[in-house]
mmCIF file of C-alpha atoms and ligand atoms in Angstrom:
data_model
loop_
_atom_site.group_PDB
_atom_site.id
_atom_site.type_symbol
_atom_site.label_atom_id
_atom_site.label_comp_id
_atom_site.label_asym_id
_atom_site.label_seq_id
_atom_site.Cartn_x
_atom_site.Cartn_y
_atom_site.Cartn_z
ATOM 1 C CA UNK A 1 20.345 13.767 3.342
ATOM 2 C CA UNK A 2 20.429 17.320 4.676
ATOM 3 C CA UNK A 3 19.121 18.358 8.089
ATOM 4 C CA UNK A 4 17.985 21.759 6.834
ATOM 5 C CA UNK A 5 14.262 22.403 7.140
ATOM 6 C CA UNK A 6 12.358 22.330 3.861
ATOM 7 C CA UNK A 7 9.109 23.870 2.700
ATOM 8 C CA UNK A 8 6.053 21.995 1.438
ATOM 9 C CA UNK A 9 6.665 23.440 -2.034
ATOM 10 C CA UNK A 10 10.137 21.900 -2.262
ATOM 11 C CA UNK A 11 8.790 18.342 -2.457
ATOM 12 C CA UNK A 12 5.405 18.914 -4.123
ATOM 13 C CA UNK A 13 4.932 16.424 -6.972
ATOM 14 C CA UNK A 14 2.463 16.087 -9.852
ATOM 15 C CA UNK A 15 2.281 13.247 -12.374
ATOM 16 C CA UNK A 16 0.015 12.660 -15.371
ATOM 17 C CA UNK A 17 -1.114 9.297 -16.800
ATOM 18 C CA UNK A 18 -3.380 8.418 -19.715
ATOM 19 C CA UNK A 19 -5.759 5.532 -19.063
ATOM 20 C CA UNK A 20 -4.896 2.834 -21.643
ATOM 21 C CA UNK A 21 -6.717 -0.461 -22.343
ATOM 22 C CA UNK A 22 -4.157 -2.323 -20.173
ATOM 23 C CA UNK A 23 -5.190 -0.198 -17.147
ATOM 24 C CA UNK A 24 -8.873 -1.230 -17.273
ATOM 25 C CA UNK A 25 -10.679 -3.810 -15.141
ATOM 26 C CA UNK A 26 -13.448 -6.149 -16.350
ATOM 27 C CA UNK A 27 -16.019 -3.361 -16.040
ATOM 28 C CA UNK A 28 -13.966 -1.112 -18.389
ATOM 29 C CA UNK A 29 -13.007 1.252 -15.582
ATOM 30 C CA UNK A 30 -9.528 2.140 -14.353
ATOM 31 C CA UNK A 31 -8.337 -0.781 -12.175
ATOM 32 C CA UNK A 32 -7.991 0.428 -8.577
ATOM 33 C CA UNK A 33 -4.700 -1.439 -8.089
ATOM 34 C CA UNK A 34 -3.109 0.510 -10.947
ATOM 35 C CA UNK A 35 -4.216 3.811 -9.435
ATOM 36 C CA UNK A 36 -2.891 2.734 -6.035
ATOM 37 C CA UNK A 37 0.501 2.022 -7.615
ATOM 38 C CA UNK A 38 0.560 5.445 -9.265
ATOM 39 C CA UNK A 39 -0.387 7.287 -6.068
ATOM 40 C CA UNK A 40 2.118 5.255 -3.998
ATOM 41 C CA UNK A 41 4.838 6.315 -6.460
ATOM 42 C CA UNK A 42 3.850 9.972 -6.051
ATOM 43 C CA UNK A 43 3.832 9.657 -2.243
ATOM 44 C CA UNK A 44 7.267 8.020 -2.409
ATOM 45 C CA UNK A 45 8.630 10.766 -4.656
ATOM 46 C CA UNK A 46 7.393 13.508 -2.309
ATOM 47 C CA UNK A 47 8.932 11.717 0.684
ATOM 48 C CA UNK A 48 12.240 11.147 -1.132
ATOM 49 C CA UNK A 49 12.407 14.789 -2.168
ATOM 50 C CA UNK A 50 11.756 15.948 1.399
ATOM 51 C CA UNK A 51 14.056 13.498 3.165
ATOM 52 C CA UNK A 52 16.786 13.033 0.572
ATOM 53 C CA UNK A 53 16.661 9.316 1.507
ATOM 54 C CA UNK A 54 15.192 6.074 0.357
ATOM 55 C CA UNK A 55 11.732 5.677 1.860
ATOM 56 C CA UNK A 56 9.172 2.977 2.459
ATOM 57 C CA UNK A 57 5.384 3.072 2.813
ATOM 58 C CA UNK A 58 4.427 2.314 6.442
ATOM 59 C CA UNK A 59 0.661 2.816 6.164
ATOM 60 C CA UNK A 60 -2.113 4.368 4.106
ATOM 61 C CA UNK A 61 -5.112 6.087 5.731
ATOM 62 C CA UNK A 62 -8.434 7.137 4.249
ATOM 63 C CA UNK A 63 -7.761 5.803 0.742
ATOM 64 C CA UNK A 64 -11.040 6.827 -0.859
ATOM 65 C CA UNK A 65 -12.246 6.230 -4.412
ATOM 66 C CA UNK A 66 -14.722 9.037 -5.072
ATOM 67 C CA UNK A 67 -15.392 8.399 -8.792
ATOM 68 C CA UNK A 68 -14.292 5.996 -11.525
ATOM 69 C CA UNK A 69 -12.073 6.768 -14.525
ATOM 70 C CA UNK A 70 -12.295 5.429 -18.068
ATOM 71 C CA UNK A 71 -10.209 4.758 -21.178
ATOM 72 C CA UNK A 72 -8.434 7.878 -22.535
ATOM 73 C CA UNK A 73 -9.045 9.847 -19.324
ATOM 74 C CA UNK A 74 -6.124 12.040 -18.277
ATOM 75 C CA UNK A 75 -5.276 11.264 -14.658
ATOM 76 C CA UNK A 76 -3.498 13.974 -12.666
ATOM 77 C CA UNK A 77 -1.987 12.945 -9.327
ATOM 78 C CA UNK A 78 -0.759 15.608 -6.895
ATOM 79 C CA UNK A 79 1.176 14.874 -3.721
ATOM 80 C CA UNK A 80 2.333 17.162 -0.930
ATOM 81 C CA UNK A 81 3.912 16.654 2.466
ATOM 82 C CA UNK A 82 1.691 17.690 5.364
ATOM 83 C CA UNK A 83 3.578 16.602 8.490
ATOM 84 C CA UNK A 84 6.896 15.193 9.696
ATOM 85 C CA UNK A 85 7.694 13.172 12.806
ATOM 86 C CA UNK A 86 11.172 11.895 13.569
ATOM 87 C CA UNK A 87 11.634 9.497 10.655
ATOM 88 C CA UNK A 88 8.056 9.426 9.358
ATOM 89 C CA UNK A 89 6.279 11.831 7.032
ATOM 90 C CA UNK A 90 2.632 12.184 6.106
ATOM 91 C CA UNK A 91 2.028 12.741 2.396
ATOM 92 C CA UNK A 92 -1.409 13.720 1.134
ATOM 93 C CA UNK A 93 -2.212 12.563 -2.418
ATOM 94 C CA UNK A 94 -5.170 13.801 -4.481
ATOM 95 C CA UNK A 95 -6.125 12.385 -7.874
ATOM 96 C CA UNK A 96 -8.166 14.119 -10.571
ATOM 97 C CA UNK A 97 -9.527 13.426 -14.049
ATOM 98 C CA UNK A 98 -8.672 16.465 -16.188
ATOM 99 C CA UNK A 99 -10.901 17.201 -19.193
ATOM 100 C CA UNK A 100 -9.895 18.995 -22.407
ATOM 101 C CA UNK A 101 -10.876 22.391 -20.928
ATOM 102 C CA UNK A 102 -8.468 21.826 -18.048
ATOM 103 C CA UNK A 103 -11.256 21.276 -15.512
ATOM 104 C CA UNK A 104 -10.327 18.722 -12.848
ATOM 105 C CA UNK A 105 -12.742 16.327 -11.130
ATOM 106 C CA UNK A 106 -11.490 14.896 -7.846
ATOM 107 C CA UNK A 107 -11.592 11.070 -7.974
ATOM 108 C CA UNK A 108 -9.340 9.882 -5.132
ATOM 109 C CA UNK A 109 -7.837 11.023 -1.858
ATOM 110 C CA UNK A 110 -5.332 9.297 0.460
ATOM 111 C CA UNK A 111 -2.889 9.944 3.304
ATOM 112 C CA UNK A 112 0.369 8.004 3.236
ATOM 113 C CA UNK A 113 2.826 7.541 6.088
ATOM 114 C CA UNK A 114 6.285 7.181 4.575
ATOM 115 C CA UNK A 115 9.403 6.364 6.621
ATOM 116 C CA UNK A 116 12.908 7.488 5.640
ATOM 117 C CA UNK A 117 15.573 4.775 5.738
ATOM 118 C CA UNK A 118 19.337 4.942 6.082
ATOM 119 C CA UNK A 119 21.817 2.767 4.196
ATOM 120 C CA UNK A 120 21.052 -0.155 6.565
ATOM 121 C CA UNK A 121 17.266 0.124 6.051
ATOM 122 C CA UNK A 122 16.831 1.657 9.514
ATOM 123 C CA UNK A 123 14.526 4.652 10.139
ATOM 124 C CA UNK A 124 16.466 7.923 10.011
ATOM 125 C CA UNK A 125 15.583 11.487 11.080
ATOM 126 C CA UNK A 126 14.090 13.675 8.353
ATOM 127 C CA UNK A 127 14.368 17.467 7.867
ATOM 128 C CA UNK A 128 11.861 19.634 9.728
ATOM 129 C CA UNK A 129 8.964 21.088 7.735
ATOM 130 C CA UNK A 130 8.645 24.864 7.361
ATOM 131 C CA UNK A 131 4.967 25.838 7.184
ATOM 132 C CA UNK A 132 4.397 28.949 5.071
ATOM 133 C CA UNK A 133 0.615 29.291 4.766
ATOM 134 C CA UNK A 134 -2.472 28.934 6.934
ATOM 135 C CA UNK A 135 -3.553 25.970 4.781
ATOM 136 C CA UNK A 136 -0.244 24.239 5.504
ATOM 137 C CA UNK A 137 -0.651 24.938 9.235
ATOM 138 C CA UNK A 138 -4.188 23.497 9.126
ATOM 139 C CA UNK A 139 -3.009 20.426 7.176
ATOM 140 C CA UNK A 140 -0.309 19.860 9.848
ATOM 141 C CA UNK A 141 -2.894 20.027 12.668
ATOM 142 C CA UNK A 142 -5.198 17.601 10.824
ATOM 143 C CA UNK A 143 -2.255 15.217 10.299
ATOM 144 C CA UNK A 144 -1.441 15.381 14.033
ATOM 145 C CA UNK A 145 -5.043 14.446 14.750
ATOM 146 C CA UNK A 146 -4.856 11.471 12.355
ATOM 147 C CA UNK A 147 -1.617 10.359 14.044
ATOM 148 C CA UNK A 148 -3.348 10.370 17.451
ATOM 149 C CA UNK A 149 -6.265 8.335 16.038
ATOM 150 C CA UNK A 150 -3.822 5.876 14.449
ATOM 151 C CA UNK A 151 -1.999 5.436 17.768
ATOM 152 C CA UNK A 152 -5.297 4.798 19.573
ATOM 153 C CA UNK A 153 -6.219 2.102 17.015
ATOM 154 C CA UNK A 154 -2.807 0.438 17.394
ATOM 155 C CA UNK A 155 -3.238 0.072 21.209
HETATM 156 C C1 COA B 201 7.934 1.093 8.414
HETATM 157 C C2 COA B 201 9.116 0.440 9.082
HETATM 158 C C3 COA B 201 10.418 0.882 8.403
HETATM 159 C C4 COA B 201 9.135 0.911 10.546
HETATM 160 O O1 COA B 201 10.221 0.273 11.171
HETATM 161 P P1 COA B 201 10.272 0.089 12.780
HETATM 162 O O2 COA B 201 11.476 -0.712 13.069
HETATM 163 O O3 COA B 201 8.937 -0.342 13.256
HETATM 164 O O4 COA B 201 10.626 1.542 13.224
HETATM 165 P P2 COA B 201 10.035 2.448 14.397
HETATM 166 O O5 COA B 201 9.148 1.711 15.339
HETATM 167 O O6 COA B 201 11.234 3.150 14.965
HETATM 168 O O7 COA B 201 9.135 3.490 13.602
HETATM 169 C C5 COA B 201 9.739 4.423 12.752
HETATM 170 C C6 COA B 201 8.691 5.437 12.382
HETATM 171 O O8 COA B 201 7.698 4.804 11.591
HETATM 172 C C7 COA B 201 6.423 5.049 12.148
HETATM 173 N N1 COA B 201 5.616 3.864 11.882
HETATM 174 C C8 COA B 201 5.997 2.577 12.009
HETATM 175 N N2 COA B 201 4.971 1.762 11.664
HETATM 176 C C9 COA B 201 3.944 2.558 11.302
HETATM 177 C C10 COA B 201 2.619 2.333 10.828
HETATM 178 N N3 COA B 201 2.133 1.104 10.665
HETATM 179 N N4 COA B 201 1.840 3.399 10.546
HETATM 180 C C11 COA B 201 2.329 4.651 10.685
HETATM 181 N N5 COA B 201 3.567 4.945 11.117
HETATM 182 C C12 COA B 201 4.358 3.913 11.419
HETATM 183 C C13 COA B 201 6.666 5.255 13.629
HETATM 184 O O9 COA B 201 5.613 5.996 14.225
HETATM 185 C C14 COA B 201 7.955 6.030 13.592
HETATM 186 O O10 COA B 201 7.683 7.395 13.292
HETATM 187 P P3 COA B 201 8.637 8.583 13.874
HETATM 188 O O11 COA B 201 10.076 8.181 13.649
HETATM 189 O O12 COA B 201 8.273 9.770 13.046
HETATM 190 O O13 COA B 201 8.299 8.729 15.318
HETATM 191 C C15 COA B 201 9.018 -1.126 9.081
HETATM 192 O O14 COA B 201 7.864 -1.524 9.806
HETATM 193 C C16 COA B 201 8.935 -1.691 7.680
HETATM 194 O O15 COA B 201 9.971 -1.820 7.002
HETATM 195 N N6 COA B 201 7.713 -2.054 7.232
HETATM 196 C C17 COA B 201 7.556 -2.583 5.877
HETATM 197 C C18 COA B 201 7.409 -1.427 4.883
HETATM 198 C C19 COA B 201 7.243 -1.910 3.461
HETATM 199 O O16 COA B 201 7.852 -2.893 3.065
HETATM 200 N N7 COA B 201 6.417 -1.176 2.707
HETATM 201 C C20 COA B 201 6.130 -1.512 1.346
HETATM 202 C C21 COA B 201 4.998 -2.475 1.340
HETATM 203 S S1 COA B 201 4.929 -3.340 -0.186
#
């Protein structure tokens, strides 16, 4: 890993999946567990790109299914880092269904806490995050707030 600070843009990640018959549940909608796997992979990729390390998922906050998805839907998953602690990182992941005109409907939102690990699977310090826009500053402050709430719940 490098200790140099990185920007949000440097680890931003977007993936695209087509909903196939094998991804459906008994009600012919996209199975939530499949979507959770896809968004966990995006969160992990963002965290790996930021930290330059192997990472693990420590917790997921506010995982919210806003709308369903169906066979042949194009699923776009976008992840970005919003906050870093010492070894932990918050990654925000948004999921959309994109139609043939390119319009995207928001179907899922989640905040992941990912922890960077060294070669002995121990938490390791991650690069600082350089905030370049007001939106990134706001996202950082909201992540700090979520961290405080999480700590209160853990007491
Ligand atoms: C996440 C894990 C590496 C933390 O290890 P630990 O020995 O508890 O390490 P620490 O207490 O030093 O915590 C390390 C960091 O993780 C954060 N953390 C640990 N547990 C957390 C949780 N449940 N939620 C959010 N953050 C958490 C700490 O706040 C700390 O952040 P910081 O370094 O930025 O201050 C460890 O609990 C683990 O391996 N969990 C299993 C993860 C896993 O297998 N995920 C895949 C599930 S299939």
